């Protein structure tokens, strides 16, 4: 089992890879790649990678048998995964990587609410830690709404070259509000995915098998949607440029690797722990978006991201406080039992 520190480093690395995917996908879409086709190819490429990993992992230990009930739940999990990927990349096409990463800060709040509804987390407003998590949830939502509604003036950087800025001016005007709501909906679907996948893995503790089958279903579902939505046959032709790089990066380093890591951490730590690392991506997204894509950083994004970060750290503080109380209670229980054992032993020897 990984230590908490190593798990945190791995999850932060996954967030860096995820932000890199957002930037690469935006660059590929600017060159004409269909976001629907991008989702299909990314999931399709992840399937053989996950299949090979599953074979290597289970070559000595067979996975538990699949039941029809578990298979149906994994099918729904694939549908959730397909939906959130579609919403995410269509939203990026309407907005920017910075906005998409800012909206991922909503995931801890959404996940916490869903975990309460599904009784994976407890809510007691008489306790300070619960009040902090509730307040943090509301503040995060307010910050996301601010980013969506208020774009604000652009902030210029000396490192942004004139050619980059002129390229932005020549692009079609992004529909900021539509992009904001689509990426916010994708954030909610990520929370649904984390909570739902946790419930499946607790009943069927074979993380790689669950991840593999869900991506097989997601490939089939996204293919069906793309065939309906994308009528141009040339859109399915993958060009040997940024499109190929983006698909390869997405399928191997993000979809497959992230899916396997998330499944394992969800089994060990739960959905809220995984979701707490999502806000780290906003800083990386701002740097990569401004540096590589020439995106303008807007005042609304800065203010909204700061508000979301404040709400996020309220949730983190409340979660840490609860874990500390639980550890203290467990330590007190151990000490109490250790003091009682000698008394029982002495009594038995006296008798």
mmCIF file of C-alpha atoms in Angstrom:
data_model
loop_
_atom_site.group_PDB
_atom_site.id
_atom_site.type_symbol
_atom_site.label_atom_id
_atom_site.label_comp_id
_atom_site.label_asym_id
_atom_site.label_seq_id
_atom_site.Cartn_x
_atom_site.Cartn_y
_atom_site.Cartn_z
ATOM 1 C CA UNK A 1 0.000 0.000 0.000
ATOM 2 C CA UNK A 2 1.307 3.447 -0.905
ATOM 3 C CA UNK A 3 1.919 6.001 1.820
ATOM 4 C CA UNK A 4 -0.243 9.128 1.959
ATOM 5 C CA UNK A 5 2.703 11.279 0.836
ATOM 6 C CA UNK A 6 3.425 9.091 -2.197
ATOM 7 C CA UNK A 7 -0.281 8.987 -3.066
ATOM 8 C CA UNK A 8 -0.415 12.787 -2.939
ATOM 9 C CA UNK A 9 2.610 13.101 -5.254
ATOM 10 C CA UNK A 10 1.089 10.632 -7.726
ATOM 11 C CA UNK A 11 -2.261 12.459 -7.754
ATOM 12 C CA UNK A 12 -0.520 15.812 -8.303
ATOM 13 C CA UNK A 13 1.379 14.262 -11.218
ATOM 14 C CA UNK A 14 -1.910 13.052 -12.680
ATOM 15 C CA UNK A 15 -3.318 16.587 -12.396
ATOM 16 C CA UNK A 16 -0.299 17.935 -14.291
ATOM 17 C CA UNK A 17 -0.904 15.367 -17.039
ATOM 18 C CA UNK A 18 -4.599 16.261 -17.099
ATOM 19 C CA UNK A 19 -3.883 19.963 -17.574
ATOM 20 C CA UNK A 20 -1.410 19.090 -20.314
ATOM 21 C CA UNK A 21 -4.213 17.189 -22.040
ATOM 22 C CA UNK A 22 -6.504 20.226 -21.844
ATOM 23 C CA UNK A 23 -3.856 22.397 -23.493
ATOM 24 C CA UNK A 24 -3.003 19.827 -26.192
ATOM 25 C CA UNK A 25 -6.652 19.142 -26.994
ATOM 26 C CA UNK A 26 -7.330 22.870 -27.394
ATOM 27 C CA UNK A 27 -4.360 23.149 -29.756
ATOM 28 C CA UNK A 28 -5.580 20.128 -31.788
ATOM 29 C CA UNK A 29 -9.111 21.522 -32.006
ATOM 30 C CA UNK A 30 -7.769 24.827 -33.259
ATOM 31 C CA UNK A 31 -6.288 22.858 -36.143
ATOM 32 C CA UNK A 32 -9.695 21.413 -36.989
ATOM 33 C CA UNK A 33 -9.905 18.176 -35.024
ATOM 34 C CA UNK A 34 -13.421 17.128 -33.981
ATOM 35 C CA UNK A 35 -13.911 16.940 -30.217
ATOM 36 C CA UNK A 36 -16.266 13.955 -30.674
ATOM 37 C CA UNK A 37 -13.662 11.999 -32.645
ATOM 38 C CA UNK A 38 -11.001 12.962 -30.114
ATOM 39 C CA UNK A 39 -13.000 11.298 -27.309
ATOM 40 C CA UNK A 40 -13.489 8.111 -29.361
ATOM 41 C CA UNK A 41 -9.822 7.745 -30.281
ATOM 42 C CA UNK A 42 -8.613 8.525 -26.755
ATOM 43 C CA UNK A 43 -10.765 5.812 -25.171
ATOM 44 C CA UNK A 44 -10.009 3.338 -27.954
ATOM 45 C CA UNK A 45 -6.257 3.789 -27.464
ATOM 46 C CA UNK A 46 -6.578 3.404 -23.688
ATOM 47 C CA UNK A 47 -8.296 -0.007 -23.990
ATOM 48 C CA UNK A 48 -5.270 -2.065 -25.217
ATOM 49 C CA UNK A 49 -3.021 -0.331 -22.670
ATOM 50 C CA UNK A 50 -5.372 -1.211 -19.818
ATOM 51 C CA UNK A 51 -5.861 -4.729 -21.219
ATOM 52 C CA UNK A 52 -2.098 -5.360 -21.156
ATOM 53 C CA UNK A 53 -1.825 -3.975 -17.609
ATOM 54 C CA UNK A 54 -4.726 -6.194 -16.491
ATOM 55 C CA UNK A 55 -3.088 -9.289 -17.973
ATOM 56 C CA UNK A 56 0.198 -8.557 -16.210
ATOM 57 C CA UNK A 57 -1.469 -7.767 -12.880
ATOM 58 C CA UNK A 58 -3.814 -10.779 -12.860
ATOM 59 C CA UNK A 59 -1.449 -13.375 -14.347
ATOM 60 C CA UNK A 60 -1.060 -15.001 -10.917
ATOM 61 C CA UNK A 61 -4.200 -13.859 -9.152
ATOM 62 C CA UNK A 62 -7.542 -14.240 -10.901
ATOM 63 C CA UNK A 63 -10.057 -11.409 -10.545
ATOM 64 C CA UNK A 64 -13.381 -12.107 -8.815
ATOM 65 C CA UNK A 65 -16.190 -13.318 -11.087
ATOM 66 C CA UNK A 66 -18.272 -10.661 -12.814
ATOM 67 C CA UNK A 67 -21.970 -10.667 -12.026
ATOM 68 C CA UNK A 68 -24.673 -9.186 -14.291
ATOM 69 C CA UNK A 69 -25.371 -6.542 -11.653
ATOM 70 C CA UNK A 70 -21.730 -5.387 -11.546
ATOM 71 C CA UNK A 71 -21.537 -5.414 -15.349
ATOM 72 C CA UNK A 72 -24.624 -3.208 -15.630
ATOM 73 C CA UNK A 73 -23.156 -0.764 -13.120
ATOM 74 C CA UNK A 74 -19.875 -0.647 -15.061
ATOM 75 C CA UNK A 75 -21.890 0.042 -18.227
ATOM 76 C CA UNK A 76 -23.455 3.058 -16.482
ATOM 77 C CA UNK A 77 -19.986 4.073 -15.286
ATOM 78 C CA UNK A 78 -18.789 4.053 -18.902
ATOM 79 C CA UNK A 79 -21.786 6.186 -19.864
ATOM 80 C CA UNK A 80 -20.889 8.728 -17.176
ATOM 81 C CA UNK A 81 -17.257 8.726 -18.358
ATOM 82 C CA UNK A 82 -18.309 9.220 -21.985
ATOM 83 C CA UNK A 83 -20.676 12.075 -21.051
ATOM 84 C CA UNK A 84 -18.151 13.976 -18.964
ATOM 85 C CA UNK A 85 -15.473 13.717 -21.666
ATOM 86 C CA UNK A 86 -17.884 15.040 -24.309
ATOM 87 C CA UNK A 87 -18.974 17.933 -22.076
ATOM 88 C CA UNK A 88 -15.393 18.733 -21.109
ATOM 89 C CA UNK A 89 -13.881 18.906 -24.585
ATOM 90 C CA UNK A 90 -16.855 20.676 -26.171
ATOM 91 C CA UNK A 91 -16.670 23.205 -23.334
ATOM 92 C CA UNK A 92 -12.938 23.689 -23.928
ATOM 93 C CA UNK A 93 -13.718 24.401 -27.576
ATOM 94 C CA UNK A 94 -16.084 27.181 -26.530
ATOM 95 C CA UNK A 95 -13.771 28.679 -23.895
ATOM 96 C CA UNK A 96 -10.145 28.114 -22.866
ATOM 97 C CA UNK A 97 -7.965 25.656 -20.908
ATOM 98 C CA UNK A 98 -7.793 28.177 -18.049
ATOM 99 C CA UNK A 99 -11.572 28.271 -17.655
ATOM 100 C CA UNK A 100 -11.832 24.481 -17.939
ATOM 101 C CA UNK A 101 -9.209 24.012 -15.213
ATOM 102 C CA UNK A 102 -10.878 26.637 -13.026
ATOM 103 C CA UNK A 103 -14.137 24.717 -13.229
ATOM 104 C CA UNK A 104 -12.433 21.548 -11.996
ATOM 105 C CA UNK A 105 -12.170 23.349 -8.652
ATOM 106 C CA UNK A 106 -15.873 22.625 -8.283
ATOM 107 C CA UNK A 107 -15.219 18.876 -8.201
ATOM 108 C CA UNK A 108 -14.335 18.692 -4.452
ATOM 109 C CA UNK A 109 -17.554 20.533 -3.570
ATOM 110 C CA UNK A 110 -19.733 18.414 -5.838
ATOM 111 C CA UNK A 111 -18.040 15.221 -4.634
ATOM 112 C CA UNK A 112 -18.552 16.162 -0.990
ATOM 113 C CA UNK A 113 -22.264 16.812 -1.531
ATOM 114 C CA UNK A 114 -22.742 13.535 -3.410
ATOM 115 C CA UNK A 115 -20.739 11.651 -0.769
ATOM 116 C CA UNK A 116 -23.124 13.006 1.887
ATOM 117 C CA UNK A 117 -26.164 11.990 -0.162
ATOM 118 C CA UNK A 118 -24.767 8.471 -0.637
ATOM 119 C CA UNK A 119 -23.683 8.335 3.047
ATOM 120 C CA UNK A 120 -19.989 8.012 2.271
ATOM 121 C CA UNK A 121 -19.492 11.205 4.322
ATOM 122 C CA UNK A 122 -21.269 12.389 7.473
ATOM 123 C CA UNK A 123 -22.791 15.865 7.923
ATOM 124 C CA UNK A 124 -23.231 17.436 11.361
ATOM 125 C CA UNK A 125 -23.643 21.217 11.366
ATOM 126 C CA UNK A 126 -22.967 21.310 15.118
ATOM 127 C CA UNK A 127 -19.351 20.367 14.403
ATOM 128 C CA UNK A 128 -16.950 23.049 13.173
ATOM 129 C CA UNK A 129 -15.351 20.815 10.540
ATOM 130 C CA UNK A 130 -18.725 20.050 8.914
ATOM 131 C CA UNK A 131 -19.617 23.752 8.872
ATOM 132 C CA UNK A 132 -16.267 24.535 7.218
ATOM 133 C CA UNK A 133 -16.865 21.959 4.477
ATOM 134 C CA UNK A 134 -20.391 23.255 3.820
ATOM 135 C CA UNK A 135 -19.176 26.857 3.654
ATOM 136 C CA UNK A 136 -16.318 25.854 1.368
ATOM 137 C CA UNK A 137 -18.767 24.128 -0.956
ATOM 138 C CA UNK A 138 -20.945 27.245 -1.261
ATOM 139 C CA UNK A 139 -17.929 29.526 -1.773
ATOM 140 C CA UNK A 140 -16.547 27.270 -4.518
ATOM 141 C CA UNK A 141 -19.850 27.349 -6.392
ATOM 142 C CA UNK A 142 -19.962 31.156 -6.086
ATOM 143 C CA UNK A 143 -16.437 31.449 -7.513
ATOM 144 C CA UNK A 144 -17.284 29.220 -10.463
ATOM 145 C CA UNK A 145 -20.402 31.283 -11.229
ATOM 146 C CA UNK A 146 -18.278 34.447 -11.147
ATOM 147 C CA UNK A 147 -15.820 33.008 -13.673
ATOM 148 C CA UNK A 148 -18.695 31.993 -15.942
ATOM 149 C CA UNK A 149 -20.668 35.245 -15.804
ATOM 150 C CA UNK A 150 -17.884 37.828 -15.459
ATOM 151 C CA UNK A 151 -15.015 37.568 -17.928
ATOM 152 C CA UNK A 152 -13.406 40.921 -17.175
ATOM 153 C CA UNK A 153 -10.574 42.734 -18.953
ATOM 154 C CA UNK A 154 -7.605 40.799 -20.263
ATOM 155 C CA UNK A 155 -4.299 40.787 -18.410
ATOM 156 C CA UNK A 156 -1.316 41.142 -20.729
ATOM 157 C CA UNK A 157 1.990 39.376 -20.135
ATOM 158 C CA UNK A 158 5.329 40.506 -21.404
ATOM 159 C CA UNK A 159 6.164 36.912 -22.372
ATOM 160 C CA UNK A 160 3.217 36.708 -24.769
ATOM 161 C CA UNK A 161 4.486 37.412 -28.255
ATOM 162 C CA UNK A 162 2.560 39.733 -30.626
ATOM 163 C CA UNK A 163 2.004 36.823 -33.040
ATOM 164 C CA UNK A 164 0.258 34.869 -30.290
ATOM 165 C CA UNK A 165 -1.993 37.793 -29.411
ATOM 166 C CA UNK A 166 -2.814 38.437 -33.062
ATOM 167 C CA UNK A 167 -3.629 34.740 -33.471
ATOM 168 C CA UNK A 168 -6.122 35.015 -30.610
ATOM 169 C CA UNK A 169 -7.740 38.036 -32.226
ATOM 170 C CA UNK A 170 -8.193 36.119 -35.489
ATOM 171 C CA UNK A 171 -9.930 33.182 -33.764
ATOM 172 C CA UNK A 172 -13.747 33.062 -33.630
ATOM 173 C CA UNK A 173 -15.130 34.702 -30.503
ATOM 174 C CA UNK A 174 -15.534 32.076 -27.786
ATOM 175 C CA UNK A 175 -18.902 31.752 -26.122
ATOM 176 C CA UNK A 176 -17.675 32.124 -22.557
ATOM 177 C CA UNK A 177 -20.983 31.407 -20.830
ATOM 178 C CA UNK A 178 -21.742 28.222 -22.784
ATOM 179 C CA UNK A 179 -18.183 26.995 -22.262
ATOM 180 C CA UNK A 180 -18.420 27.758 -18.556
ATOM 181 C CA UNK A 181 -21.658 25.862 -18.051
ATOM 182 C CA UNK A 182 -20.445 22.892 -20.114
ATOM 183 C CA UNK A 183 -17.204 22.589 -18.154
ATOM 184 C CA UNK A 184 -19.140 23.036 -14.882
ATOM 185 C CA UNK A 185 -21.459 20.211 -15.960
ATOM 186 C CA UNK A 186 -18.384 18.109 -16.741
ATOM 187 C CA UNK A 187 -17.066 18.827 -13.224
ATOM 188 C CA UNK A 188 -20.344 17.574 -11.757
ATOM 189 C CA UNK A 189 -20.110 14.429 -13.884
ATOM 190 C CA UNK A 190 -16.570 13.833 -12.599
ATOM 191 C CA UNK A 191 -17.951 13.938 -9.046
ATOM 192 C CA UNK A 192 -20.654 11.452 -10.045
ATOM 193 C CA UNK A 193 -17.960 9.245 -11.591
ATOM 194 C CA UNK A 194 -15.771 9.287 -8.461
ATOM 195 C CA UNK A 195 -18.618 8.436 -6.091
ATOM 196 C CA UNK A 196 -20.178 5.831 -8.376
ATOM 197 C CA UNK A 197 -16.845 4.156 -9.166
ATOM 198 C CA UNK A 198 -16.026 3.980 -5.450
ATOM 199 C CA UNK A 199 -19.289 2.134 -4.766
ATOM 200 C CA UNK A 200 -18.541 -0.340 -7.593
ATOM 201 C CA UNK A 201 -14.952 -1.014 -6.511
ATOM 202 C CA UNK A 202 -16.030 -1.634 -2.915
ATOM 203 C CA UNK A 203 -18.351 -4.378 -4.171
ATOM 204 C CA UNK A 204 -15.977 -5.624 -6.882
ATOM 205 C CA UNK A 205 -12.367 -5.017 -5.713
ATOM 206 C CA UNK A 206 -10.620 -5.400 -9.072
ATOM 207 C CA UNK A 207 -9.640 -1.856 -10.003
ATOM 208 C CA UNK A 208 -7.994 -2.538 -13.370
ATOM 209 C CA UNK A 209 -10.834 -4.772 -14.578
ATOM 210 C CA UNK A 210 -13.430 -2.130 -13.685
ATOM 211 C CA UNK A 211 -11.390 0.564 -15.443
ATOM 212 C CA UNK A 212 -10.816 -1.590 -18.538
ATOM 213 C CA UNK A 213 -14.463 -2.590 -18.992
ATOM 214 C CA UNK A 214 -15.731 0.942 -18.351
ATOM 215 C CA UNK A 215 -13.446 2.311 -21.084
ATOM 216 C CA UNK A 216 -14.569 -0.409 -23.490
ATOM 217 C CA UNK A 217 -18.158 0.707 -22.898
ATOM 218 C CA UNK A 218 -17.130 4.385 -23.152
ATOM 219 C CA UNK A 219 -15.477 3.694 -26.527
ATOM 220 C CA UNK A 220 -18.635 2.059 -27.846
ATOM 221 C CA UNK A 221 -20.912 4.781 -26.491
ATOM 222 C CA UNK A 222 -18.775 7.670 -27.717
ATOM 223 C CA UNK A 223 -18.483 6.027 -31.149
ATOM 224 C CA UNK A 224 -22.263 5.880 -31.429
ATOM 225 C CA UNK A 225 -22.650 9.521 -30.407
ATOM 226 C CA UNK A 226 -19.860 10.641 -32.747
ATOM 227 C CA UNK A 227 -21.320 8.807 -35.734
ATOM 228 C CA UNK A 228 -24.566 10.727 -35.187
ATOM 229 C CA UNK A 229 -23.019 14.118 -34.373
ATOM 230 C CA UNK A 230 -20.070 14.098 -36.797
ATOM 231 C CA UNK A 231 -21.369 13.549 -40.354
ATOM 232 C CA UNK A 232 -18.147 14.555 -42.137
ATOM 233 C CA UNK A 233 -16.119 11.393 -42.959
ATOM 234 C CA UNK A 234 -12.904 13.410 -43.227
ATOM 235 C CA UNK A 235 -13.193 14.302 -39.527
ATOM 236 C CA UNK A 236 -12.280 10.699 -38.677
ATOM 237 C CA UNK A 237 -8.972 10.958 -40.542
ATOM 238 C CA UNK A 238 -6.188 11.466 -38.002
ATOM 239 C CA UNK A 239 -3.472 13.792 -39.268
ATOM 240 C CA UNK A 240 0.165 13.163 -38.359
ATOM 241 C CA UNK A 241 0.637 16.427 -36.491
ATOM 242 C CA UNK A 242 -0.729 17.856 -33.257
ATOM 243 C CA UNK A 243 -3.825 15.646 -33.602
ATOM 244 C CA UNK A 244 -1.810 12.420 -33.354
ATOM 245 C CA UNK A 245 0.240 13.786 -30.455
ATOM 246 C CA UNK A 246 -2.906 14.849 -28.562
ATOM 247 C CA UNK A 247 -4.659 11.498 -29.071
ATOM 248 C CA UNK A 248 -1.573 9.471 -28.102
ATOM 249 C CA UNK A 249 -0.968 11.597 -25.014
ATOM 250 C CA UNK A 250 -4.628 11.415 -24.012
ATOM 251 C CA UNK A 251 -5.082 7.683 -24.493
ATOM 252 C CA UNK A 252 -1.890 6.478 -22.821
ATOM 253 C CA UNK A 253 -0.802 9.061 -20.258
ATOM 254 C CA UNK A 254 -4.184 10.430 -19.170
ATOM 255 C CA UNK A 255 -7.161 8.177 -19.863
ATOM 256 C CA UNK A 256 -5.430 4.848 -19.127
ATOM 257 C CA UNK A 257 -2.977 5.957 -16.430
ATOM 258 C CA UNK A 258 -5.396 8.315 -14.694
ATOM 259 C CA UNK A 259 -8.177 5.738 -14.760
ATOM 260 C CA UNK A 260 -6.017 3.059 -13.162
ATOM 261 C CA UNK A 261 -4.590 5.384 -10.492
ATOM 262 C CA UNK A 262 -7.977 6.888 -9.628
ATOM 263 C CA UNK A 263 -9.540 3.438 -9.296
ATOM 264 C CA UNK A 264 -6.851 2.312 -6.856
ATOM 265 C CA UNK A 265 -6.930 5.508 -4.751
ATOM 266 C CA UNK A 266 -10.737 5.518 -4.691
ATOM 267 C CA UNK A 267 -10.642 2.014 -3.233
ATOM 268 C CA UNK A 268 -8.082 2.980 -0.584
ATOM 269 C CA UNK A 269 -8.976 6.591 0.282
ATOM 270 C CA UNK A 270 -12.450 7.340 -1.051
ATOM 271 C CA UNK A 271 -13.807 9.903 -3.558
ATOM 272 C CA UNK A 272 -13.324 13.084 -1.494
ATOM 273 C CA UNK A 273 -9.577 12.473 -1.129
ATOM 274 C CA UNK A 274 -9.149 12.159 -4.904
ATOM 275 C CA UNK A 275 -11.281 15.241 -5.600
ATOM 276 C CA UNK A 276 -9.263 17.417 -3.199
ATOM 277 C CA UNK A 277 -6.317 17.504 -5.629
ATOM 278 C CA UNK A 278 -8.290 18.896 -8.576
ATOM 279 C CA UNK A 279 -7.799 22.628 -7.773
ATOM 280 C CA UNK A 280 -4.028 22.250 -8.168
ATOM 281 C CA UNK A 281 -4.544 22.253 -11.935
ATOM 282 C CA UNK A 282 -5.588 25.903 -12.245
ATOM 283 C CA UNK A 283 -2.063 27.284 -11.721
ATOM 284 C CA UNK A 284 -0.596 24.870 -14.266
ATOM 285 C CA UNK A 285 -3.390 25.668 -16.737
ATOM 286 C CA UNK A 286 -2.815 29.417 -16.502
ATOM 287 C CA UNK A 287 0.914 29.021 -17.145
ATOM 288 C CA UNK A 288 0.490 26.575 -20.051
ATOM 289 C CA UNK A 289 -2.431 28.432 -21.622
ATOM 290 C CA UNK A 290 -0.656 31.782 -21.633
ATOM 291 C CA UNK A 291 2.746 30.378 -22.601
ATOM 292 C CA UNK A 292 1.890 27.834 -25.299
ATOM 293 C CA UNK A 293 -1.522 28.910 -26.613
ATOM 294 C CA UNK A 294 -1.254 32.668 -26.180
ATOM 295 C CA UNK A 295 -4.537 32.731 -24.216
ATOM 296 C CA UNK A 296 -5.371 35.965 -22.468
ATOM 297 C CA UNK A 297 -5.707 35.749 -18.717
ATOM 298 C CA UNK A 298 -8.874 37.596 -17.697
ATOM 299 C CA UNK A 299 -9.543 39.388 -14.423
ATOM 300 C CA UNK A 300 -12.731 37.400 -13.825
ATOM 301 C CA UNK A 301 -10.786 34.139 -14.008
ATOM 302 C CA UNK A 302 -8.228 35.388 -11.475
ATOM 303 C CA UNK A 303 -10.838 36.599 -8.957
ATOM 304 C CA UNK A 304 -13.061 33.556 -9.422
ATOM 305 C CA UNK A 305 -10.152 31.137 -9.102
ATOM 306 C CA UNK A 306 -9.070 32.834 -5.869
ATOM 307 C CA UNK A 307 -12.604 32.492 -4.460
ATOM 308 C CA UNK A 308 -12.777 28.839 -5.521
ATOM 309 C CA UNK A 309 -9.376 28.171 -3.933
ATOM 310 C CA UNK A 310 -10.615 29.751 -0.680
ATOM 311 C CA UNK A 311 -13.639 27.478 -0.697
ATOM 312 C CA UNK A 312 -11.489 24.484 -1.548
ATOM 313 C CA UNK A 313 -9.160 25.033 1.389
ATOM 314 C CA UNK A 314 -12.159 25.345 3.704
ATOM 315 C CA UNK A 315 -13.233 21.893 2.556
ATOM 316 C CA UNK A 316 -9.682 20.543 2.969
ATOM 317 C CA UNK A 317 -9.371 22.034 6.460
ATOM 318 C CA UNK A 318 -12.667 20.514 7.508
ATOM 319 C CA UNK A 319 -11.680 17.121 6.116
ATOM 320 C CA UNK A 320 -8.293 17.241 7.874
ATOM 321 C CA UNK A 321 -9.976 18.224 11.147
ATOM 322 C CA UNK A 322 -12.345 15.258 10.915
ATOM 323 C CA UNK A 323 -9.478 12.838 10.215
ATOM 324 C CA UNK A 324 -7.527 14.233 13.189
ATOM 325 C CA UNK A 325 -10.507 13.728 15.506
ATOM 326 C CA UNK A 326 -10.976 10.181 14.195
ATOM 327 C CA UNK A 327 -7.285 9.407 14.805
ATOM 328 C CA UNK A 328 -7.485 10.809 18.358
ATOM 329 C CA UNK A 329 -10.560 8.714 19.125
ATOM 330 C CA UNK A 330 -8.841 5.611 17.751
ATOM 331 C CA UNK A 331 -5.709 6.351 19.805
ATOM 332 C CA UNK A 332 -7.780 6.816 22.965
ATOM 333 C CA UNK A 333 -9.499 3.497 22.312
ATOM 334 C CA UNK A 334 -6.165 1.710 21.957
ATOM 335 C CA UNK A 335 -4.796 3.281 25.137
ATOM 336 C CA UNK A 336 -7.918 2.381 27.094
ATOM 337 C CA UNK A 337 -7.791 -1.237 25.974
ATOM 338 C CA UNK A 338 -4.060 -1.471 26.728
ATOM 339 C CA UNK A 339 -4.676 -0.253 30.276
ATOM 340 C CA UNK A 340 -7.473 -2.758 30.811
ATOM 341 C CA UNK A 341 -5.615 -5.884 29.661
ATOM 342 C CA UNK A 342 -3.081 -6.008 32.528
ATOM 343 C CA UNK A 343 -5.915 -5.673 35.083
ATOM 344 C CA UNK A 344 -7.706 -8.649 33.587
ATOM 345 C CA UNK A 345 -4.496 -10.612 33.468
ATOM 346 C CA UNK A 346 -3.708 -9.793 37.125
ATOM 347 C CA UNK A 347 -7.193 -10.814 38.137
ATOM 348 C CA UNK A 348 -6.866 -14.109 36.337
ATOM 349 C CA UNK A 349 -3.541 -14.841 38.009
ATOM 350 C CA UNK A 350 -4.952 -14.014 41.442
ATOM 351 C CA UNK A 351 -7.792 -16.455 40.913
#
